[in-house]
Every structure is written in structure tokens, then in C-alpha cells.
Coordinates of C-alpha atoms in Angstrom, one line a residue:
V1 CA 0.4 0.1 0.3
V2 CA 1.3 3.2 -1.5
G3 CA -0.4 6.3 -1.2
T4 CA -0.3 10.6 -0.7
S5 CA -2.4 13.3 0.7
V6 CA -3.9 14.9 -2.2
G7 CA -5.5 18.0 -2.1
G8 CA -8.5 16.5 -4.3
N9 CA -9.1 12.8 -5.1
I10 CA -9.6 11.3 -8.9
V11 CA -11.8 7.9 -9.7
D12 CA -12.5 7.4 -13.3
D13 CA -15.0 10.7 -14.0
M14 CA -15.5 11.8 -10.7
D15 CA -13.8 15.3 -9.3
Y16 CA -13.3 16.1 -5.8
E17 CA -11.6 18.6 -6.2
G18 CA -10.4 20.7 -3.2
Q19 CA -13.0 18.6 -1.1
D20 CA -11.0 17.8 3.0
A21 CA -12.0 14.6 2.7
G22 CA -12.3 10.8 1.1
V23 CA -10.4 8.7 0.5
S24 CA -10.3 7.1 -3.0
V25 CA -7.9 3.6 -3.4
T26 CA -6.2 1.9 -6.6
L27 CA -6.8 -1.6 -7.1
L28 CA -3.7 -3.0 -9.6
Y29 CA -4.3 -6.7 -10.6
L30 CA -1.0 -8.3 -12.6
P31 CA -0.3 -11.4 -13.1
G32 CA 3.0 -12.6 -13.9
S33 CA 4.3 -8.7 -12.3
K34 CA 6.3 -7.9 -9.3
V35 CA 6.1 -5.1 -6.2
M36 CA 8.1 -3.6 -5.0
P37 CA 7.6 -1.2 -1.8
F38 CA 10.1 1.6 -1.6
R39 CA 10.9 3.9 0.7
V40 CA 13.9 6.3 0.2
P41 CA 15.6 8.2 4.2
D42 CA 16.2 11.5 4.0
D43 CA 19.8 9.9 4.3
M44 CA 20.2 9.2 0.5
T45 CA 23.3 10.3 -0.7
E46 CA 23.7 10.7 -5.3
S47 CA 27.0 8.2 -4.5
W48 CA 23.7 5.6 -4.0
K49 CA 24.7 2.5 -6.2
Q50 CA 22.9 -0.7 -7.1
S51 CA 23.0 -2.7 -3.1
D52 CA 21.9 0.7 -1.8
W53 CA 18.7 1.1 -4.0
A54 CA 18.1 -2.6 -2.6
L55 CA 18.3 -2.0 0.6
A56 CA 15.4 0.9 0.2
G57 CA 13.5 -2.0 -1.7
L58 CA 14.0 -2.0 -5.7
E59 CA 15.6 -4.0 -6.8
A60 CA 17.6 -4.1 -10.7
E61 CA 16.9 -7.8 -12.0
G62 CA 13.4 -6.9 -13.8
L63 CA 13.1 -2.8 -14.0
N64 CA 16.2 -3.1 -15.6
S65 CA 16.7 -3.8 -19.3
G66 CA 18.2 -6.6 -19.9
K67 CA 17.9 -10.9 -20.4
L68 CA 14.7 -12.6 -18.0
P69 CA 14.7 -11.7 -14.7
S70 CA 14.5 -15.6 -12.5
W71 CA 10.9 -14.8 -11.4
A72 CA 10.0 -14.0 -15.1
V73 CA 7.1 -15.9 -15.7
S74 CA 5.7 -17.6 -19.2
G75 CA 4.1 -14.7 -21.6
M76 CA 6.7 -12.1 -20.6
S77 CA 9.3 -11.3 -23.4
E78 CA 12.2 -8.6 -23.0
K79 CA 11.2 -5.9 -24.0
D80 CA 7.9 -5.4 -21.1
D81 CA 8.2 -2.1 -19.3
A82 CA 8.6 -1.5 -15.2
V83 CA 6.9 1.6 -13.7
I84 CA 8.4 2.9 -10.9
F85 CA 6.1 5.4 -9.6
S86 CA 7.6 8.2 -6.9
F87 CA 6.3 10.4 -4.3
A88 CA 7.0 12.9 -2.6
H89 CA 6.6 15.4 0.5
P90 CA 6.7 19.3 -0.6
E91 CA 8.8 20.8 2.2
T92 CA 12.0 18.8 0.3
P93 CA 11.7 19.8 -3.8
F94 CA 16.0 19.5 -3.3
F95 CA 15.9 16.9 -2.2
T96 CA 12.8 14.6 -4.4
K97 CA 15.7 16.1 -7.2
K98 CA 18.6 14.3 -5.6
V99 CA 16.2 11.5 -5.8
L100 CA 14.4 11.5 -8.9
N101 CA 18.1 12.3 -9.9
G102 CA 19.2 8.5 -8.0
L103 CA 16.3 6.8 -10.1
D104 CA 16.8 7.6 -13.1
F105 CA 20.7 6.7 -13.4
A106 CA 19.5 3.5 -11.3
F107 CA 17.4 2.7 -12.8
P108 CA 17.1 4.2 -16.5
R109 CA 14.9 1.9 -18.7
A110 CA 12.0 2.1 -16.1
K111 CA 9.2 4.7 -16.8
K112 CA 9.0 7.0 -13.3
V113 CA 5.7 9.1 -12.8
G114 CA 4.3 10.0 -9.6
A115 CA 3.5 13.5 -7.6
I116 CA 3.7 15.5 -4.8
S117 CA 2.0 15.6 -1.4
G118 CA -1.6 18.3 -2.0
Q119 CA -3.3 19.6 1.0
A120 CA -6.9 20.2 0.6
M121 CA -7.3 23.2 3.2
E122 CA -3.4 24.9 4.6
N123 CA -4.1 23.9 8.2
H124 CA -4.0 20.3 6.5
E125 CA -1.1 18.3 7.2
A126 CA 1.1 16.7 4.0
A127 CA 1.7 13.3 4.5
L128 CA 3.2 9.5 3.1
F129 CA 1.7 6.4 3.0
M130 CA 4.0 3.7 2.9
L131 CA 2.7 -0.4 4.0
P132 CA 5.6 -3.4 2.5
S133 CA 2.4 -5.4 2.9
I134 CA -0.8 -5.4 5.0
T135 CA -1.0 -8.8 6.1
G136 CA 0.4 -8.8 9.8
A137 CA 0.6 -5.0 9.8
D138 CA -0.6 -3.3 13.0
L139 CA -3.1 -0.5 10.5
N140 CA -3.9 1.2 14.8
R141 CA 0.6 2.0 14.5
E142 CA 0.3 4.7 12.4
S143 CA 3.7 5.7 13.0
G144 CA 4.4 2.0 10.9
A145 CA 2.7 3.6 7.7
C146 CA 3.3 7.6 7.4
Y147 CA 5.4 9.7 7.3
D148 CA 6.5 13.4 6.5
T149 CA 10.3 13.6 5.0
G150 CA 11.3 11.5 2.2
V151 CA 10.4 9.1 -0.7
V152 CA 7.8 6.5 -1.2
G153 CA 7.2 4.8 -4.3
L154 CA 6.2 1.3 -5.9
A155 CA 7.7 -0.4 -8.0
I156 CA 5.4 -2.4 -10.4
S157 CA 7.5 -4.6 -13.6
G158 CA 6.7 -7.7 -15.5
A159 CA 4.5 -8.8 -18.0
I160 CA 3.1 -5.2 -18.7
A161 CA 3.5 -2.1 -21.1
A162 CA 3.5 1.5 -19.5
D163 CA 2.3 4.9 -21.4
T164 CA 4.0 8.1 -19.9
V165 CA 3.3 11.6 -20.1
V166 CA 4.0 14.5 -18.8
A167 CA 1.2 17.9 -20.2
Q168 CA 2.4 20.8 -18.8
G169 CA -0.8 23.6 -20.3
S170 CA 1.5 26.3 -21.8
R171 CA 2.9 27.2 -25.4
P172 CA 6.0 29.9 -25.2
I173 CA 6.0 33.2 -26.5
G174 CA 8.7 35.4 -27.7
P175 CA 12.8 34.3 -27.9
N176 CA 15.0 32.5 -25.4
Y177 CA 17.3 33.9 -23.0
E178 CA 20.3 32.8 -21.6
V179 CA 20.0 33.5 -17.5
L180 CA 23.9 35.8 -17.0
E181 CA 23.1 36.5 -13.3
T182 CA 20.1 34.6 -10.9
D183 CA 19.9 35.3 -6.8
F184 CA 18.2 33.5 -3.2
N185 CA 20.2 30.4 -4.5
G186 CA 18.6 30.1 -7.7
T187 CA 15.3 31.3 -7.3
V188 CA 15.6 35.2 -9.0
I189 CA 16.0 36.1 -12.3
N190 CA 18.4 39.2 -12.2
R191 CA 19.7 39.3 -15.6
M192 CA 19.0 37.8 -19.3
R193 CA 20.6 37.7 -22.6
D194 CA 18.1 37.2 -26.0
V195 CA 19.6 34.7 -27.7
S196 CA 18.6 35.7 -30.9
S197 CA 19.6 39.5 -31.5
G198 CA 22.3 39.2 -28.1
S199 CA 20.8 42.3 -26.5
M200 CA 20.2 42.2 -22.6
S201 CA 17.9 43.2 -19.8
E202 CA 18.8 44.3 -16.9
G203 CA 15.3 44.2 -15.9
A204 CA 13.8 40.3 -17.1
P205 CA 10.6 41.7 -16.1
T206 CA 10.2 45.0 -18.6
T207 CA 10.4 42.4 -20.3
L208 CA 7.8 39.8 -18.7
F209 CA 6.3 43.5 -19.5
D210 CA 6.2 44.1 -23.0
L211 CA 5.0 40.4 -23.5
A212 CA 1.5 39.8 -22.6
G213 CA 1.0 43.0 -24.1
F214 CA 2.0 41.3 -27.6
A215 CA 0.1 38.1 -26.6
G216 CA -2.8 40.5 -25.8
M217 CA -3.9 39.2 -23.3
I218 CA -3.6 42.5 -20.7
D219 CA -3.3 45.8 -20.3
Q220 CA 0.5 46.4 -18.8
A221 CA -1.2 48.1 -15.9
D222 CA -1.9 44.7 -14.6
V223 CA 0.2 42.6 -15.5
V224 CA 0.3 42.1 -11.2
A225 CA -2.3 40.2 -11.5
A226 CA -1.2 38.0 -14.4
V227 CA 1.3 37.1 -12.5
N228 CA -0.7 33.0 -12.9
Y229 CA -0.7 32.8 -16.1
M230 CA 2.4 33.9 -16.9
A231 CA 5.3 31.7 -16.3
L232 CA 8.8 31.0 -17.5
G233 CA 9.7 27.4 -19.7
I234 CA 13.5 26.2 -19.1
S235 CA 15.0 24.6 -21.8
V236 CA 16.1 20.6 -21.9
T237 CA 17.4 20.9 -25.2
P238 CA 19.5 24.1 -25.4
L239 CA 21.2 23.5 -28.4
E240 CA 18.9 22.8 -30.3
E241 CA 19.0 26.0 -33.1
D242 CA 15.7 25.7 -33.6
I243 CA 13.2 27.4 -31.0
D244 CA 10.5 26.2 -32.9
K245 CA 11.4 22.8 -31.7
H246 CA 13.3 23.3 -28.0
Q247 CA 11.1 21.7 -24.7
Y248 CA 11.3 22.8 -21.3
I249 CA 10.2 22.1 -17.9
V250 CA 8.1 24.6 -16.4
R251 CA 7.6 26.8 -13.7
P252 CA 5.1 29.2 -12.8
I253 CA 6.3 33.4 -11.4
T254 CA 6.1 33.4 -8.1
D255 CA 6.3 37.5 -8.0
L256 CA 7.5 40.0 -9.7
Q257 CA 8.0 44.1 -9.9
K258 CA 8.4 46.4 -12.1
D259 CA 12.5 47.1 -13.9
G260 CA 13.0 44.1 -10.4
P261 CA 13.6 40.4 -11.0
I262 CA 11.7 37.7 -11.4
S263 CA 11.0 35.4 -9.0
L264 CA 10.4 31.1 -9.2
N265 CA 9.4 28.5 -7.1
D266 CA 12.6 26.2 -8.1
Q267 CA 16.2 27.2 -9.2
V268 CA 17.6 27.9 -12.8
R269 CA 21.5 28.3 -13.9
E270 CA 23.8 30.7 -14.8
G271 CA 23.9 29.9 -18.6
Q272 CA 20.5 28.3 -19.2
V273 CA 18.6 29.0 -21.8
V274 CA 14.9 30.7 -20.9
R275 CA 11.1 31.5 -22.6
F276 CA 8.7 32.7 -20.7
H277 CA 5.6 31.2 -20.7
V278 CA 1.7 31.8 -21.2
R279 CA -1.0 29.9 -19.3
D280 CA -4.8 29.3 -20.8
R281 CA -7.8 27.4 -20.6
S282 CA -7.2 27.3 -24.4
N283 CA -3.8 26.2 -24.7
A284 CA -4.4 23.9 -21.5
E285 CA -7.0 21.9 -23.0
A286 CA -5.7 22.1 -26.8
E287 CA -2.5 20.0 -25.7
L288 CA -4.6 17.8 -23.9
S289 CA -6.4 16.8 -26.7
S290 CA -3.9 16.3 -28.1
L291 CA -1.9 13.6 -26.6
R292 CA -4.9 11.8 -26.3
A293 CA -5.2 11.6 -30.0
R294 CA -1.3 10.6 -30.3
W295 CA -2.7 7.9 -26.7
Q296 CA -5.1 6.5 -29.1
L297 CA -3.2 6.0 -32.0
E298 CA -0.3 4.4 -28.9
R299 CA -3.3 2.3 -28.0
A300 CA -3.9 1.0 -30.8
S301 CA 0.0 -0.3 -32.1
R302 CA -0.3 -2.3 -28.4
A303 CA -3.1 -4.1 -28.6
M304 CA -1.2 -5.7 -32.5
D305 CA 1.3 -6.7 -29.4
G306 CA -1.6 -8.4 -27.8
K307 CA -1.4 -5.6 -25.7
Y308 CA -4.8 -3.8 -23.5
P309 CA -4.9 -1.4 -20.9
A310 CA -5.6 -2.3 -17.5
G311 CA -5.9 1.2 -16.2
A312 CA -4.4 4.8 -16.4
F313 CA -3.1 7.1 -12.9
V314 CA -3.7 11.4 -13.8
F315 CA -1.6 13.2 -10.6
T316 CA -2.6 16.4 -11.6
D317 CA -1.3 20.2 -9.8
Q318 CA -3.5 22.2 -7.2
A319 CA -2.5 24.7 -10.2
R320 CA -5.1 23.6 -13.0
G321 CA -7.7 22.1 -12.1
Q322 CA -10.7 24.6 -11.0
K323 CA -8.2 27.6 -11.3
L324 CA -7.8 26.8 -14.6
Y325 CA -10.1 25.8 -17.0
G326 CA -12.7 27.0 -14.9
K327 CA -14.4 24.3 -14.2
G328 CA -14.5 21.3 -12.5
G329 CA -13.7 17.3 -14.5
V330 CA -12.4 19.3 -17.3
E331 CA -9.5 16.2 -17.7
T332 CA -11.9 13.9 -16.2
S333 CA -14.2 14.2 -18.5
A334 CA -12.6 14.0 -21.9
F335 CA -10.7 11.5 -20.6
A336 CA -13.9 9.3 -20.0
R337 CA -14.7 10.2 -23.5
D338 CA -11.9 9.5 -25.5
F339 CA -11.2 5.9 -22.7
P340 CA -14.1 5.0 -21.9
G341 CA -14.8 2.3 -20.1
I342 CA -10.4 2.3 -18.7
S343 CA -10.6 2.5 -14.8
L344 CA -8.8 6.5 -13.5
G345 CA -7.3 7.6 -10.5
G346 CA -5.1 9.8 -9.0
G347 CA -5.4 13.3 -7.5
Y348 CA -5.1 16.8 -6.9
V349 CA -1.4 17.4 -5.8
D350 CA 1.3 20.2 -4.6
G351 CA 3.4 19.2 -8.5
A352 CA 3.9 16.6 -10.8
I353 CA 6.4 13.8 -12.0
G354 CA 6.6 12.8 -14.9
Q355 CA 8.2 12.1 -18.1
L356 CA 8.5 14.6 -21.0
P357 CA 6.8 12.9 -24.5
N358 CA 9.6 13.2 -27.1
F359 CA 7.8 14.5 -30.2
G360 CA 10.7 14.5 -32.7
D361 CA 12.2 13.7 -36.1
R362 CA 11.3 10.0 -34.4
N363 CA 6.8 10.3 -34.1
E364 CA 7.4 12.3 -38.1
E365 CA 7.1 8.7 -39.5
P366 CA 3.9 6.6 -39.5
L367 CA 2.5 4.2 -37.8
F368 CA 3.2 1.2 -40.1
K369 CA 5.7 0.4 -43.1
G370 CA 5.3 1.0 -46.3
A371 CA 1.6 -1.3 -48.0
S372 CA 2.5 -3.9 -46.2
G373 CA 1.1 -3.2 -42.8
T374 CA 3.8 -3.7 -40.5
P375 CA 4.0 -1.9 -37.2
K376 CA 5.9 0.1 -35.7
P377 CA 7.2 -1.1 -32.6
V378 CA 4.6 -0.2 -29.6
G379 CA 6.0 3.1 -27.9
L380 CA 7.0 5.2 -31.5
L381 CA 4.3 7.4 -30.6
L382 CA 4.6 8.3 -26.6
D383 CA 7.9 7.5 -26.6
Q384 CA 10.2 9.7 -23.0
M385 CA 12.9 11.8 -23.5
E386 CA 16.2 10.3 -22.5
K387 CA 17.0 13.9 -20.2
G388 CA 15.4 12.6 -17.2
T389 CA 12.5 12.6 -14.3
Y390 CA 11.1 16.2 -13.8
L391 CA 8.5 17.9 -11.2
H392 CA 6.1 20.3 -12.8
G393 CA 4.8 22.3 -11.1
V394 CA 2.1 23.4 -13.6
G395 CA 1.3 20.3 -15.2
S396 CA -0.4 17.1 -15.4
A397 CA 1.1 13.4 -15.5
Y398 CA -0.3 10.7 -16.4
L399 CA -0.1 6.8 -17.3
M400 CA -1.2 4.5 -17.7
I401 CA -0.5 0.3 -17.9
Y402 CA -1.1 -2.3 -20.6
G403 CA -1.9 -6.0 -20.1
D404 CA -2.0 -9.2 -20.9
A405 CA -5.1 -9.7 -23.3
E406 CA -7.4 -12.3 -21.4
D407 CA -6.2 -10.2 -18.4
E408 CA -8.2 -7.1 -19.2

């Protein structure tokens, strides 16, 4: 049993955003798979080896590529996927990043998804839950299952396939900038340089004010009220020459002052490439629609390999939902409409964990080869970037798990 507190539960097409009471439980039945609950303690270091992860509960066999594990059952293939769910406490973001980097290094083959604990009310305490087994467990001992530090999670490997994707709901505007000067441990940007023109910007928000006006969103006098709709994307492909092919991790802008610095809820480094983004309902819904269309094609491709959806999860940031769309249930109802009969579990959280999809040149090829109709290898349309797993402050992380036909 692994989980986290949330700011609202998601159960199929039912959306309980902001409700301060309730519990949702998702049960997985995946024959031929191995499940490994784990907890990463606060003293985890970047030098952890496979033996250290094994002590935490994660065994490399089955999570990394190579030969079939010793516990393999009939029907398993070396092409089967592995998934690692991770849940972290909101007060330790830098530790969470260290854990995610460690998981990427130790288990590069596994697909990652998860969340930062959410809170329905300000006076609620964020919490993590983990019981390696409910058999013989003393459920009255709160300290044995509830944690307010560290990272807990669940790894699944075996006869499954999985697709993960993150929707950020933002579109870039303006040019790319190189960060030249930061403050407060990288959470404040003081100076930037336009990558295309080389022009310097002493007050990054001055550029932000201009861009906000160009976007037609607001009057410049109201720019402070529009902070919730502007964000900064940090490029994970900084060497890409074509600005439209950059991929960004979008970070909310938490504060700004005219002719002053930009404050973020995350760190940036001097030398990184960034670009302003606009967050609004239309962008978010268009992105989700595009991702679901790709996912429907991927589902058909998986079926050709004998894999069918067993269920799905979504962990959506509390900055989305009614705050972004103006009404509840937008993402859940759309998923239920496009994927009827597939169970969806999850919740509203303080940040999503996931990998960016790779929509590069490989995805421009058709789903089938030539006139023979031979299918492309599965995993093509929602292939993952090899840049690692990230915390997403304005995103929704989705996961769909596939099982064999007879287990559907």
C-alpha cells in the first residue's frame, strides 16, 4: 500500500477537487508482474549504488534492461516495461530532485510517474503512506505507515506495458534568453540575454511586461494580477538551433516587480536557456486533446502487440483544475469520453512527477511500414525523452498500464 495526501481525489470521471475529506483507493491486478514498495530515507546520497536501492526496497532485476529476471513467468518478454511510482513531501523539493536523479541513473529503463503531496486546506498537513504489506500489519500504528519526510514509492515490472506523459498546458512566447545573473540560490533572475539578438535585459520583468502586452492578454497596468497566467520555461534541449524544437520544463512565476527581478518556485542556473510561457485554458485543453489523440493511436499499436489497457492514473497540479479551466472535471471527463471503460485513479497534488514526451523527428514517421501494414514498434508515439524525470509545477502526469489480452 503506497500513497499520499491530495487536494482532491480523482476516481474515473468523478472529480473531487478541493474537498477536505475522503479516501480513494486504486487496486492493481497484474498477473506475471512483480511489485516492490520502497521508501527512500532522508540520508540518501547521490553516491547510492544498486545495493543501497535494494535495501530501500528496489531490486535492479526486472527494472533494468537485459535478460529476463529469474522470477519471469510464461509470456514475459525482454521488451516488457517497468514503472516506478514516486511520492514526495512538498517541504523537501531539492531532496526529491536528488532522489529522481538517482532513480534515473540506477534504473534508466523504468518509466517514472508520481506526485508531490497535496493539501485540500491550508491547515492540512501533507503526508506520505507506505506499508510493504497489509498482511499482519498493525494498522493502528500510525507511525508505521505515515511519513512527513523522504520519498515513498512502488515499482512494477513484469508482463506489462506502460505509457507516461506530462501535459504542461503552456505555450511559449517571445525569444529564448540566456540567464546571466541569479540570486537567492537560483530562485531569482536578475539579468538575461536575448539568444537571437544578443541584447541584454537588466530587468527581466520589463521584458515580461512587454510580452504580456504583445500576447494581448492584459493591460500592462494589470500585469501583477496576471502572474498566475505567465510562467518561465527552462529548456532541456539548450543546444537545439530551431527555437520551435526546444522542449521546456515550465515553472510558475511567483512574484515580480516592475524593473526588478523575476522570482520562481524553483532554481535556475546561470547559462541556462529560458523562454516565457502563457498559461490559459485554451492552451491546456488543446495540448490535452493532442496528447489523447496520440494515446489512442498508441493504444491501437499496443493492441497489435497483444497488450490492452488495464487502467490509468493522473496526478494533476492544484494550479490546474478550476483555477485554470474555470470549472471542475475538465480532464477527467475528457479522458472518460476518449477512453470509455478504462479506470482512472489519482488526485490533485502540489506538483506532478514525470518524463517529457519525445515528439521529435522519429514521431513524424507513419504508424505503419509501407504497404505491407507491418506495425511500427510499440512505444513510438509516446516515446520518452532521455533527459530524465522532472518535477512539474503546472502539469498533469498521466500513466496508462497495459496487460495481456486474457487479463484485460
